PDB file of C-alpha atoms in Angstrom:
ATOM      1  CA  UNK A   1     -22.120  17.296  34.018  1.00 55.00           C
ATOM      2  CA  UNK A   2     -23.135  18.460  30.563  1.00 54.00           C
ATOM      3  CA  UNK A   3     -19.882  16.946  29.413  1.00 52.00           C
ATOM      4  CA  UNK A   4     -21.247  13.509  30.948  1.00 53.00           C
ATOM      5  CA  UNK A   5     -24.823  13.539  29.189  1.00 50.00           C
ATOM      6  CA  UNK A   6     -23.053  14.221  26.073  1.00 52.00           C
ATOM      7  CA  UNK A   7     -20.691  11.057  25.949  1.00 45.00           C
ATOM      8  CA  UNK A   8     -23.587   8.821  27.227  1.00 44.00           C
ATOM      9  CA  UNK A   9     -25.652  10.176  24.580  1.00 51.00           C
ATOM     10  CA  UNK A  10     -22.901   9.455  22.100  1.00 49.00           C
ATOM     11  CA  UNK A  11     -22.325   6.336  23.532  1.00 50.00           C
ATOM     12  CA  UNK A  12     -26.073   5.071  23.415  1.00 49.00           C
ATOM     13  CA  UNK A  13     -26.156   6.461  19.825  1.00 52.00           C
ATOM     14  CA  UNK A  14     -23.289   4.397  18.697  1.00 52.00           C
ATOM     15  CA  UNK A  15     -24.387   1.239  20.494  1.00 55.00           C
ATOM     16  CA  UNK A  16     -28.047   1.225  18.756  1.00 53.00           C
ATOM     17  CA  UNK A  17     -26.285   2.051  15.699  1.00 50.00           C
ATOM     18  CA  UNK A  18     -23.821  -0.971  15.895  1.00 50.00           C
ATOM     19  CA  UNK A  19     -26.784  -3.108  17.320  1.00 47.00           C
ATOM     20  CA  UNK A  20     -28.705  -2.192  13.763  1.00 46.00           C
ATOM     21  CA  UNK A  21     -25.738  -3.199  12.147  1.00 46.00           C
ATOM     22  CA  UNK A  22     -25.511  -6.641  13.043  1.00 44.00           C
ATOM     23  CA  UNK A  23     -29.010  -7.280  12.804  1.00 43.00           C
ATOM     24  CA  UNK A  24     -29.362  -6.545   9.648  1.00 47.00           C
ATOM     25  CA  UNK A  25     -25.899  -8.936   8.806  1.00 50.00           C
ATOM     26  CA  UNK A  26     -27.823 -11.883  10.476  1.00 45.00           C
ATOM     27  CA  UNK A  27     -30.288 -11.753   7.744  1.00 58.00           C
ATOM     28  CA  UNK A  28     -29.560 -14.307   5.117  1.00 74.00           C
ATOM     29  CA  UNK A  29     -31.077 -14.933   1.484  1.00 89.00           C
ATOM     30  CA  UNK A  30     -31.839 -18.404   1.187  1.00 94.00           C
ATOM     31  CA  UNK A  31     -31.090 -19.167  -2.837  1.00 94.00           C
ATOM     32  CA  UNK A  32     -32.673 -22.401  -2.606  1.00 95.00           C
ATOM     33  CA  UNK A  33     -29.961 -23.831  -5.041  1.00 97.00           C
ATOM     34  CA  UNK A  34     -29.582 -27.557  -5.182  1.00 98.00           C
ATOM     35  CA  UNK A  35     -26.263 -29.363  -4.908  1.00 98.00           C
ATOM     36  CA  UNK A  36     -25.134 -32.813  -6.492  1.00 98.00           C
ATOM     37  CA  UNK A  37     -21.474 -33.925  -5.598  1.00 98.00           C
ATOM     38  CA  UNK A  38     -20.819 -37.224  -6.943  1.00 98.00           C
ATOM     39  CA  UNK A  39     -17.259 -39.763  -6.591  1.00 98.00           C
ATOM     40  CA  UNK A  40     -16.287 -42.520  -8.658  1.00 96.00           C
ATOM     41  CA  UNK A  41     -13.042 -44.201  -9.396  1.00 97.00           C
ATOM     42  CA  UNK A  42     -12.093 -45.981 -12.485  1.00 96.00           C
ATOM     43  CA  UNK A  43      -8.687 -47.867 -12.279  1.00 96.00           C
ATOM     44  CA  UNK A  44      -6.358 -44.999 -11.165  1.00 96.00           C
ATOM     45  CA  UNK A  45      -8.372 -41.954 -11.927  1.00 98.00           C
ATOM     46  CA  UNK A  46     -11.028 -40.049  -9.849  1.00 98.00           C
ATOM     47  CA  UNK A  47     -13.946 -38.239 -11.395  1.00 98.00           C
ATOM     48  CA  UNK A  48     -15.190 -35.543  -9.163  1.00 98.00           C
ATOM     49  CA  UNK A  49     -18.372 -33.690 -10.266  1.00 98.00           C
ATOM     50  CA  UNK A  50     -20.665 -30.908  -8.899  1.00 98.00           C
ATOM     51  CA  UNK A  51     -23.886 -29.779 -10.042  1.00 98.00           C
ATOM     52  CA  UNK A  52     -25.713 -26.488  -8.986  1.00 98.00           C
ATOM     53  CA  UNK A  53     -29.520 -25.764 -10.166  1.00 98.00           C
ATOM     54  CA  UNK A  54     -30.330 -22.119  -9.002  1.00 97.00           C
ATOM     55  CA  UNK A  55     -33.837 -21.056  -8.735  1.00 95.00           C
ATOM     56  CA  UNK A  56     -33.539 -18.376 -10.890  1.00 95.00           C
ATOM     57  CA  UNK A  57     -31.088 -18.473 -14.090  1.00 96.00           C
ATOM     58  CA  UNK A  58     -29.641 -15.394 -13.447  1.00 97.00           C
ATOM     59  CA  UNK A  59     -28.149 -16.156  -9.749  1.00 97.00           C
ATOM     60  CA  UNK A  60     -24.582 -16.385 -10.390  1.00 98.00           C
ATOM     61  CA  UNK A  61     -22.846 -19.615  -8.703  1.00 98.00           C
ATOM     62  CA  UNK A  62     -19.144 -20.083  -7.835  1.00 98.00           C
ATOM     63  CA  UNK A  63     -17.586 -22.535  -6.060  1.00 98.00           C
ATOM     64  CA  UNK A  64     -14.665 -24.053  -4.773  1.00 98.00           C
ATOM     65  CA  UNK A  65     -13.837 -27.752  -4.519  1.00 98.00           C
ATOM     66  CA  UNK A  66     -11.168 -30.169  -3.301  1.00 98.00           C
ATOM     67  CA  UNK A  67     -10.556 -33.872  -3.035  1.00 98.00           C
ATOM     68  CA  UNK A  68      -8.910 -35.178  -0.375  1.00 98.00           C
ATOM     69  CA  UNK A  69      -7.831 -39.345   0.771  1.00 98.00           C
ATOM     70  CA  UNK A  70      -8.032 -40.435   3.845  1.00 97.00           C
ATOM     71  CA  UNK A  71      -4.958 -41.683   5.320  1.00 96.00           C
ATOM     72  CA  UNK A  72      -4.134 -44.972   7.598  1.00 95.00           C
ATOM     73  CA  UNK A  73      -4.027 -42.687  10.243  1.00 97.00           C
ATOM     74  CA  UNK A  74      -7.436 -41.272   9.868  1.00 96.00           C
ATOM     75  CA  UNK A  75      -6.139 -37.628   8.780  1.00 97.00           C
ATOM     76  CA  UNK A  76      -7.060 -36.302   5.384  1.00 98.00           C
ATOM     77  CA  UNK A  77      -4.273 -35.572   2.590  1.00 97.00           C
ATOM     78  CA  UNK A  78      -5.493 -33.326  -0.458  1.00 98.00           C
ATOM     79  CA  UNK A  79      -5.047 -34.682  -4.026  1.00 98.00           C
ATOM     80  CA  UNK A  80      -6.389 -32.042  -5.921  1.00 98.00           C
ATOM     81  CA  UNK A  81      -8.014 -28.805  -5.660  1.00 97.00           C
ATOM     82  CA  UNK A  82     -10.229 -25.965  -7.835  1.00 98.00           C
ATOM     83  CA  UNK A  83     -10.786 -22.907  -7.293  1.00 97.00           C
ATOM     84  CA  UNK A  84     -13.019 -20.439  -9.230  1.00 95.00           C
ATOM     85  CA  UNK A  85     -15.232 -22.598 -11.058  1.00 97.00           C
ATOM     86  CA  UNK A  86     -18.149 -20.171 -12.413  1.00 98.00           C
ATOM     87  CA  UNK A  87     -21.801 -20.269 -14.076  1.00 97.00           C
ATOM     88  CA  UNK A  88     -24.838 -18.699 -14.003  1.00 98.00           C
ATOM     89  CA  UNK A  89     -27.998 -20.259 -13.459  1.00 98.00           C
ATOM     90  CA  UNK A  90     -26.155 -23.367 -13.304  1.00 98.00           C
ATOM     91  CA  UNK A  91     -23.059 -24.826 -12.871  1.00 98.00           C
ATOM     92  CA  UNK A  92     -21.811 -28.034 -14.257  1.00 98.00           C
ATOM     93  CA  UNK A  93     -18.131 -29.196 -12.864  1.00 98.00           C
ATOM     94  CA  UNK A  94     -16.261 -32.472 -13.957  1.00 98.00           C
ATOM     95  CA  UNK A  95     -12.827 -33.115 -13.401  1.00 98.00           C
ATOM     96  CA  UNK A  96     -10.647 -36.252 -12.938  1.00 98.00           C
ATOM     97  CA  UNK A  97      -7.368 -36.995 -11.374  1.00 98.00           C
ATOM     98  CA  UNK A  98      -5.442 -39.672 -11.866  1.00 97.00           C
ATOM     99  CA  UNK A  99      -2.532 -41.172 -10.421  1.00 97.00           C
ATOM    100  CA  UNK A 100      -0.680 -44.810  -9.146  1.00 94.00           C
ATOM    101  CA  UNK A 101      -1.657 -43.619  -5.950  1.00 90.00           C
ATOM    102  CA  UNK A 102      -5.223 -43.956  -6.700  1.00 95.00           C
ATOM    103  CA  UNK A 103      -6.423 -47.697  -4.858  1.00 94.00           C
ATOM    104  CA  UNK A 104      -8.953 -48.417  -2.416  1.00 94.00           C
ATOM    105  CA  UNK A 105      -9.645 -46.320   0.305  1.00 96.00           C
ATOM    106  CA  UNK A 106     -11.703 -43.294   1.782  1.00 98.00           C
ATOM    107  CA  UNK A 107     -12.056 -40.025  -0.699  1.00 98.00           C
ATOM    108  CA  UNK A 108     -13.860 -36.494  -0.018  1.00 98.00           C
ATOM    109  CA  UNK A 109     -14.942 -34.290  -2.377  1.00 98.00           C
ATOM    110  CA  UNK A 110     -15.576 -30.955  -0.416  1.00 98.00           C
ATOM    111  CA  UNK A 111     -17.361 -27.728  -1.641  1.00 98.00           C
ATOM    112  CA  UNK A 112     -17.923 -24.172  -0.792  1.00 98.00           C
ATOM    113  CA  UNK A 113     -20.533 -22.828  -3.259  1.00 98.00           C
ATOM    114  CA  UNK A 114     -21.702 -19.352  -3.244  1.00 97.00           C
ATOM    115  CA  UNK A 115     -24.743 -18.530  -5.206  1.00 97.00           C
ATOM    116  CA  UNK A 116     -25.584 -14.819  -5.396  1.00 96.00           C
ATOM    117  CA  UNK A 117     -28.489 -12.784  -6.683  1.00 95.00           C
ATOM    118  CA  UNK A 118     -30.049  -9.058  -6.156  1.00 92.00           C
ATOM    119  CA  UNK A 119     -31.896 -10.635  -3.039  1.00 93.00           C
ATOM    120  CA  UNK A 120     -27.981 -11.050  -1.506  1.00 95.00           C
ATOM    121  CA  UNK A 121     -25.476 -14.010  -0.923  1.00 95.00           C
ATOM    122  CA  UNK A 122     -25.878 -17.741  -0.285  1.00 97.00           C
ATOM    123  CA  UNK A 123     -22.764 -19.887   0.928  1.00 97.00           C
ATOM    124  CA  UNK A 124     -23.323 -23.785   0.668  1.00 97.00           C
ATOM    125  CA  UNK A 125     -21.029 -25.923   2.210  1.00 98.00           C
ATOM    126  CA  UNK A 126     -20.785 -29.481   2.187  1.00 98.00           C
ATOM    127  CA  UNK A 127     -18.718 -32.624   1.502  1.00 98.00           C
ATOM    128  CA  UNK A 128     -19.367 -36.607   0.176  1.00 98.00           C
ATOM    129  CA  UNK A 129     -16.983 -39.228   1.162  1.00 98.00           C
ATOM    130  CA  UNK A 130     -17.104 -42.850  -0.810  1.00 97.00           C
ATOM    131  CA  UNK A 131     -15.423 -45.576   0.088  1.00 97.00           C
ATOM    132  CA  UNK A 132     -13.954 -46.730  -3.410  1.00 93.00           C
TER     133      UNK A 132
END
């Protein structure tokens, strides 16, 4: 009996433990950063850019960012991708890609920004499609 009490003790203990746990995980820091993806062709090359604004200057921003076409048959290839791209306060990204393949169509740019600060992480996702 004594044996009994003492794994349902143990048991209870390590449930409210691992309850704590993932309460405190659901919290998230809101960094308030503000995102501007922008598209445009030129002939055959692409200019993808992304601006980040943190709310403070010292939050430091990374992010990761792909271009993708859209294919006749509605699925996505991927031209180009980088990964890495770093500031703090701010982050500025312009790249191009050119190639013969570049003519009308669909394009994505897609982004995975994480801004982080003392206060804890912030993951912004998010994509723009033009039709160029």
């Amino acid at each position: 009996m004594k044996m009994i009490k003492r794994v349902c003790s143990l048991a209870l203990a390590l449930m409210m433990l691992c309850s704590a746990g993932a309460l405190a995980a659901e919290e998230r820091w809101d960094s308030r950063a503000k995102v501007y993806p922008d598209l445009f062709r030129s002939g055959s090359t692409l200019t993808c850019e992304l601006d980040v604004n943190a709310m403070d200057t010292s939050d430091k921003i990374s992010a990761n960012i792909s271009l993708a076409k859209q294919r006749p048959n509605g699925s996505w290839e991927v031209l180009d991708y980088w990964t890495g791209e770093e500031g703090t306060g701010a982050l500025n990204f312009r790249e191009t890609y050119t190639s013969s393949e570049v003519t009308s169509g669909t394009y994505r740019l897609s982004y995975t920004v994480t801004v982080t600060s003392s206060k804890g992480s912030d993951v912004i996702e998010g994509e723009k499609e033009v039709n160029l």
